[in-house]
Amino acid sequence: MENSDLQQLVAVLQLKNQQLEERERDRDDQKEELQSQKEELTAAIEALVLKNNSLAETLVQLQKRNQELDQILYRASHDLKTPVSSLEGLLDLLKGENLTQAQTNLHVYMDQKVSQMNDVLKSLTMFAEASFERIELKEVSAENIVHQVLHDLSYLPNFANVRIEVLYNGLHHFRTDELVLYNILKCLISNSITYRDGLKGGYVWVNFSKDEKDVLIEITDDGEGISPAISASIFDMFFRGSERSHGQGLGLYIVKSVVERMKGEVLWISKSGKTTFQVILPEDEVESFTRFSSS
């Protein structure tokens, strides 16, 4: 081999060796970078685990506090019935006394305040019963429940001006929870009667039907309708959509809550002077809830 060829070969080998050294340095750099990333990921995972544990502990505490608040609400809504009823009875007794005009004015004021207190209590009681009572499926009479609802709503100022038509379509009896059905009908029919232009008369149509597996309840009215501006909020707790509302803004919230407990669905549409709420109730699939003791 000539000297020039040997020099050329040495140059090539040196170049290859240099390239190998550069590649090895690159691998070392990559290894260090990967190790650094691994350490960062390990630290991030440890931080996430700590946060997850903290969130889990917070969730347990919140669930405990929520259950305590539920129990307080349930018990308070029942325990307040007696003193409020006593106040109503005492005010009734005072009506028979010879009151001065000043006393009469004070009596009227007190009577109004007790009525307001009673309305609040009724809303809380309905919410507590709808939320915490155990769901019990049994054969119920739709006619009997409708009759009871209409009797309990007869105090509404506009009740006598509204004609209520009920169509059962042969579905006079079906399997559901009696209290759930009562609360749904009471809330929706009450809204249909209340939300009207002054004491304007009109109609409320209640329609029962059934498909292959669900009970369908449609309640339609020709009242003032639901404005698009409030449509996204009508199921919110304590939302009052109109100055005509004298309740606590729990009606539609209760309806949605109890229907969801029954694994059902609430649909609605408001247009052309009519508002329709459709409640879909499965007859079989329900979630079991334990009733809180009021003792």
Tab-separated table of C-alpha atoms in Angstrom:
chain	number	residue	atom	x	y	z
A	1	MET	CA	0.000	0.000	0.000
A	2	GLU	CA	1.365	3.352	-0.984
A	3	ASN	CA	1.936	6.049	1.596
A	4	SER	CA	-0.770	8.329	0.145
A	5	ASP	CA	-3.327	5.536	0.347
A	6	LEU	CA	-2.373	4.834	3.953
A	7	GLN	CA	-2.753	8.494	4.862
A	8	GLN	CA	-6.143	8.607	3.189
A	9	LEU	CA	-7.290	5.513	5.114
A	10	VAL	CA	-6.068	7.020	8.388
A	11	ALA	CA	-7.971	10.219	7.634
A	12	VAL	CA	-11.155	8.247	6.945
A	13	LEU	CA	-10.776	6.259	10.164
A	14	GLN	CA	-10.179	9.421	12.151
A	15	LEU	CA	-13.295	10.971	10.639
A	16	LYS	CA	-15.350	7.878	11.481
A	17	ASN	CA	-13.974	7.878	15.001
A	18	GLN	CA	-14.856	11.552	15.375
A	19	GLN	CA	-18.376	10.888	14.144
A	20	LEU	CA	-18.732	8.002	16.612
A	21	GLU	CA	-17.536	10.217	19.459
A	22	GLU	CA	-20.054	12.912	18.462
A	23	ARG	CA	-22.845	10.339	18.338
A	24	GLU	CA	-21.835	9.044	21.745
A	25	ARG	CA	-21.863	12.564	23.157
A	26	ASP	CA	-25.326	13.084	21.605
A	27	ARG	CA	-26.541	9.864	23.211
A	28	ASP	CA	-25.141	10.977	26.558
A	29	ASP	CA	-26.883	14.333	26.164
A	30	GLN	CA	-30.142	12.588	25.250
A	31	LYS	CA	-29.744	10.222	28.167
A	32	GLU	CA	-29.270	13.154	30.534
A	33	GLU	CA	-32.275	14.920	29.024
A	34	LEU	CA	-34.414	11.792	29.328
A	35	GLN	CA	-33.289	11.344	32.911
A	36	SER	CA	-34.169	14.962	33.633
A	37	GLN	CA	-37.594	14.504	32.025
A	38	LYS	CA	-38.113	11.305	33.987
A	39	GLU	CA	-37.321	13.122	37.221
A	40	GLU	CA	-39.709	15.941	36.266
A	41	LEU	CA	-42.469	13.437	35.409
A	42	THR	CA	-41.860	11.563	38.652
A	43	ALA	CA	-42.142	14.799	40.598
A	44	ALA	CA	-45.290	15.762	38.674
A	45	ILE	CA	-46.850	12.347	39.351
A	46	GLU	CA	-46.041	12.614	43.046
A	47	ALA	CA	-47.591	16.105	43.118
A	48	LEU	CA	-50.712	14.809	41.330
A	49	VAL	CA	-50.998	11.916	43.761
A	50	LEU	CA	-50.799	14.342	46.680
A	51	LYS	CA	-53.423	16.607	45.083
A	52	ASN	CA	-55.635	13.611	44.305
A	53	ASN	CA	-55.394	12.424	47.909
A	54	SER	CA	-56.193	15.928	49.113
A	55	LEU	CA	-59.172	16.167	46.730
A	56	ALA	CA	-60.388	12.739	47.832
A	57	GLU	CA	-60.264	13.824	51.478
A	58	THR	CA	-62.046	17.084	50.594
A	59	LEU	CA	-64.715	15.155	48.666
A	60	VAL	CA	-65.334	12.883	51.650
A	61	GLN	CA	-65.701	15.917	53.904
A	62	LEU	CA	-68.033	17.644	51.434
A	63	GLN	CA	-70.177	14.517	51.115
A	64	LYS	CA	-70.397	14.320	54.900
A	65	ARG	CA	-71.341	18.005	55.182
A	66	ASN	CA	-73.836	17.630	52.342
A	67	GLN	CA	-75.487	14.684	54.064
A	68	GLU	CA	-75.628	16.641	57.319
A	69	LEU	CA	-77.251	19.582	55.537
A	70	ASP	CA	-79.721	17.202	53.861
A	71	GLN	CA	-80.669	15.776	57.232
A	72	ILE	CA	-81.057	19.254	58.730
A	73	LEU	CA	-83.303	20.328	55.845
A	74	TYR	CA	-85.380	17.166	56.035
A	75	ARG	CA	-85.874	17.376	59.783
A	76	ALA	CA	-86.429	21.136	59.856
A	77	SER	CA	-89.062	20.963	57.128
A	78	HIS	CA	-90.993	18.444	59.242
A	79	ASP	CA	-90.311	19.838	62.718
A	80	LEU	CA	-91.421	23.371	61.757
A	81	LYS	CA	-94.896	22.165	60.774
A	82	THR	CA	-96.128	22.046	64.378
A	83	PRO	CA	-95.149	25.587	65.484
A	84	VAL	CA	-96.412	27.135	62.230
A	85	SER	CA	-99.726	25.276	62.553
A	86	SER	CA	-99.951	26.473	66.177
A	87	LEU	CA	-99.431	30.073	65.075
A	88	GLU	CA	-102.154	29.710	62.457
A	89	GLY	CA	-104.500	28.270	65.090
A	90	LEU	CA	-103.797	31.079	67.539
A	91	LEU	CA	-104.436	33.692	64.862
A	92	ASP	CA	-107.741	32.012	63.999
A	93	LEU	CA	-108.737	32.141	67.666
A	94	LEU	CA	-107.916	35.855	67.814
A	95	LYS	CA	-110.391	36.536	65.001
A	96	GLY	CA	-113.219	35.831	67.443
A	97	GLU	CA	-112.012	38.376	69.981
A	98	ASN	CA	-113.105	41.997	70.182
A	99	LEU	CA	-110.024	43.580	68.688
A	100	THR	CA	-109.409	47.279	68.297
A	101	GLN	CA	-108.692	48.630	64.845
A	102	ALA	CA	-104.986	48.796	65.648
A	103	GLN	CA	-105.069	45.202	66.883
A	104	THR	CA	-107.007	44.127	63.793
A	105	ASN	CA	-104.412	45.744	61.528
A	106	LEU	CA	-101.654	44.002	63.463
A	107	HIS	CA	-103.554	40.705	63.238
A	108	VAL	CA	-103.835	41.031	59.448
A	109	TYR	CA	-100.112	41.769	59.192
A	110	MET	CA	-99.231	38.778	61.381
A	111	ASP	CA	-101.574	36.551	59.395
A	112	GLN	CA	-99.852	37.564	56.143
A	113	LYS	CA	-96.423	36.855	57.599
A	114	VAL	CA	-97.479	33.438	58.906
A	115	SER	CA	-98.938	32.647	55.473
A	116	GLN	CA	-95.615	33.575	53.885
A	117	MET	CA	-93.820	31.391	56.420
A	118	ASN	CA	-96.216	28.553	55.643
A	119	ASP	CA	-95.574	28.929	51.892
A	120	VAL	CA	-91.820	28.715	52.508
A	121	LEU	CA	-92.348	25.665	54.695
A	122	LYS	CA	-94.511	23.984	52.053
A	123	SER	CA	-91.801	24.520	49.447
A	124	LEU	CA	-89.098	23.164	51.754
A	125	THR	CA	-91.276	20.210	52.708
A	126	MET	CA	-91.980	19.387	49.079
A	127	PHE	CA	-88.277	19.702	48.245
A	128	ALA	CA	-87.285	17.494	51.183
A	129	GLU	CA	-89.878	14.851	50.342
A	130	ALA	CA	-89.021	14.901	46.649
A	131	SER	CA	-85.285	14.697	47.291
A	132	PHE	CA	-84.906	12.424	50.294
A	133	GLU	CA	-87.936	10.153	50.580
A	134	ARG	CA	-87.308	6.601	49.436
A	135	ILE	CA	-88.713	5.854	45.996
A	136	GLU	CA	-91.352	3.140	46.174
A	137	LEU	CA	-92.867	1.732	43.017
A	138	LYS	CA	-96.450	0.569	43.252
A	139	GLU	CA	-99.688	0.633	41.301
A	140	VAL	CA	-101.173	4.124	41.634
A	141	SER	CA	-104.412	5.763	40.523
A	142	ALA	CA	-103.693	8.700	38.237
A	143	GLU	CA	-107.244	9.988	38.736
A	144	ASN	CA	-106.935	10.010	42.533
A	145	ILE	CA	-103.617	11.857	42.445
A	146	VAL	CA	-104.892	14.428	39.926
A	147	HIS	CA	-107.974	14.962	42.103
A	148	GLN	CA	-105.775	15.528	45.181
A	149	VAL	CA	-103.487	17.917	43.299
A	150	LEU	CA	-106.406	20.025	42.033
A	151	HIS	CA	-107.901	20.120	45.523
A	152	ASP	CA	-104.567	21.311	46.985
A	153	LEU	CA	-104.223	24.004	44.279
A	154	SER	CA	-107.749	25.366	44.634
A	155	TYR	CA	-106.421	28.211	46.824
A	156	LEU	CA	-104.598	29.800	43.877
A	157	PRO	CA	-106.133	33.185	42.934
A	158	ASN	CA	-106.621	32.225	39.285
A	159	PHE	CA	-107.746	28.631	39.860
A	160	ALA	CA	-111.457	29.239	39.215
A	161	ASN	CA	-110.726	31.060	35.940
A	162	VAL	CA	-108.776	28.209	34.367
A	163	ARG	CA	-110.421	25.155	32.853
A	164	ILE	CA	-108.394	21.996	33.418
A	165	GLU	CA	-108.975	19.076	31.085
A	166	VAL	CA	-107.439	15.667	31.816
A	167	LEU	CA	-107.139	12.884	29.250
A	168	TYR	CA	-106.084	9.477	30.590
A	169	ASN	CA	-106.129	7.481	27.329
A	170	GLY	CA	-107.026	4.354	29.290
A	171	LEU	CA	-104.013	4.854	31.560
A	172	HIS	CA	-105.953	5.218	34.814
A	173	HIS	CA	-103.508	3.046	36.759
A	174	PHE	CA	-99.803	2.506	36.281
A	175	ARG	CA	-96.688	1.674	38.263
A	176	THR	CA	-94.706	4.597	39.706
A	177	ASP	CA	-93.920	6.402	42.965
A	178	GLU	CA	-97.047	8.124	44.304
A	179	LEU	CA	-95.256	11.061	45.954
A	180	VAL	CA	-93.091	11.666	42.878
A	181	LEU	CA	-96.145	11.777	40.606
A	182	TYR	CA	-97.986	14.084	43.021
A	183	ASN	CA	-95.062	16.542	43.185
A	184	ILE	CA	-94.588	16.569	39.405
A	185	LEU	CA	-98.263	17.252	38.717
A	186	LYS	CA	-98.581	19.827	41.488
A	187	CYS	CA	-95.548	21.845	40.366
A	188	LEU	CA	-96.380	21.835	36.645
A	189	ILE	CA	-100.127	22.440	36.981
A	190	SER	CA	-99.472	25.184	39.553
A	191	ASN	CA	-97.157	26.960	37.095
A	192	SER	CA	-99.713	26.585	34.300
A	193	ILE	CA	-102.358	28.284	36.437
A	194	THR	CA	-100.113	30.963	37.953
A	195	TYR	CA	-98.225	32.301	34.940
A	196	ARG	CA	-100.980	34.138	33.128
A	197	ASP	CA	-101.784	37.712	32.239
A	198	GLY	CA	-103.473	38.954	35.419
A	199	LEU	CA	-106.579	36.883	36.186
A	200	LYS	CA	-107.013	35.880	32.568
A	201	GLY	CA	-108.846	32.608	32.075
A	202	GLY	CA	-107.719	29.829	29.836
A	203	TYR	CA	-106.982	26.145	29.640
A	204	VAL	CA	-104.616	23.578	31.072
A	205	TRP	CA	-104.484	20.201	29.362
A	206	VAL	CA	-103.094	17.162	31.201
A	207	ASN	CA	-102.476	14.131	29.017
A	208	PHE	CA	-101.384	10.648	30.179
A	209	SER	CA	-100.118	8.081	27.699
A	210	LYS	CA	-97.694	5.176	27.465
A	211	ASP	CA	-95.249	3.787	24.923
A	212	GLU	CA	-93.536	0.405	25.094
A	213	LYS	CA	-91.750	1.023	28.405
A	214	ASP	CA	-92.364	4.595	29.605
A	215	VAL	CA	-95.241	6.589	31.039
A	216	LEU	CA	-95.615	9.949	29.292
A	217	ILE	CA	-97.224	12.922	31.017
A	218	GLU	CA	-97.835	16.101	29.026
A	219	ILE	CA	-99.057	19.319	30.621
A	220	THR	CA	-99.937	22.113	28.206
A	221	ASP	CA	-101.242	25.597	28.948
A	222	ASP	CA	-102.173	28.693	26.976
A	223	GLY	CA	-100.555	31.100	29.429
A	224	GLU	CA	-97.887	33.726	28.863
A	225	GLY	CA	-95.212	31.218	27.807
A	226	ILE	CA	-91.510	31.078	28.633
A	227	SER	CA	-89.274	33.858	27.371
A	228	PRO	CA	-86.140	32.733	25.471
A	229	ALA	CA	-84.185	35.066	27.775
A	230	ILE	CA	-84.864	32.828	30.796
A	231	SER	CA	-85.196	29.439	29.112
A	232	ALA	CA	-81.715	28.305	30.174
A	233	SER	CA	-82.453	29.008	33.856
A	234	ILE	CA	-85.956	27.648	34.434
A	235	PHE	CA	-84.714	24.466	36.147
A	236	ASP	CA	-82.277	26.296	38.443
A	237	MET	CA	-82.826	26.221	42.202
A	238	PHE	CA	-84.583	29.350	43.546
A	239	PHE	CA	-85.080	30.764	40.029
A	240	ARG	CA	-88.256	32.827	39.720
A	241	GLY	CA	-89.081	33.646	36.128
A	242	SER	CA	-91.810	36.209	36.697
A	243	GLU	CA	-93.145	38.722	39.208
A	244	ARG	CA	-96.306	36.587	39.310
A	245	SER	CA	-94.402	33.875	41.135
A	246	HIS	CA	-95.161	33.808	44.846
A	247	GLY	CA	-93.232	30.626	45.533
A	248	GLN	CA	-89.591	30.008	46.349
A	249	GLY	CA	-88.404	29.127	42.841
A	250	LEU	CA	-88.167	25.412	43.610
A	251	GLY	CA	-90.989	23.989	41.483
A	252	LEU	CA	-89.232	23.119	38.231
A	253	TYR	CA	-86.031	22.296	40.113
A	254	ILE	CA	-87.989	19.719	42.122
A	255	VAL	CA	-89.578	18.310	38.957
A	256	LYS	CA	-86.213	17.877	37.266
A	257	SER	CA	-84.650	16.384	40.414
A	258	VAL	CA	-87.333	13.758	41.030
A	259	VAL	CA	-87.588	12.825	37.358
A	260	GLU	CA	-83.830	12.290	37.207
A	261	ARG	CA	-84.063	10.123	40.338
A	262	MET	CA	-86.568	8.018	38.426
A	263	LYS	CA	-84.088	7.897	35.522
A	264	GLY	CA	-86.593	9.778	33.413
A	265	GLU	CA	-86.487	12.948	31.361
A	266	VAL	CA	-88.207	16.351	31.229
A	267	LEU	CA	-88.744	18.037	27.846
A	268	TRP	CA	-90.487	21.317	27.120
A	269	ILE	CA	-91.449	23.642	24.301
A	270	SER	CA	-93.025	27.105	24.397
A	271	LYS	CA	-94.348	28.768	21.248
A	272	SER	CA	-97.488	30.044	19.550
A	273	GLY	CA	-99.173	30.902	22.841
A	274	LYS	CA	-98.760	27.406	24.285
A	275	THR	CA	-96.251	25.842	26.648
A	276	THR	CA	-95.902	22.074	26.968
A	277	PHE	CA	-93.898	20.100	29.492
A	278	GLN	CA	-93.452	16.409	28.781
A	279	VAL	CA	-92.325	14.124	31.582
A	280	ILE	CA	-91.029	10.660	30.665
A	281	LEU	CA	-91.128	8.184	33.558
A	282	PRO	CA	-89.758	4.641	33.233
A	283	GLU	CA	-91.954	2.180	35.116
A	284	ASP	CA	-89.153	-0.107	36.284
A	285	GLU	CA	-85.730	1.573	36.423
A	286	VAL	CA	-85.467	3.608	39.612
A	287	GLU	CA	-82.698	4.420	42.033
A	288	SER	CA	-83.169	3.484	45.677
A	289	PHE	CA	-82.812	6.231	48.275
A	290	THR	CA	-82.953	5.813	52.032
A	291	ARG	CA	-85.412	7.995	53.893
A	292	PHE	CA	-83.899	10.206	56.590
A	293	SER	CA	-85.387	9.757	60.035
A	294	SER	CA	-87.026	12.842	61.491
A	295	SER	CA	-86.629	11.575	65.056
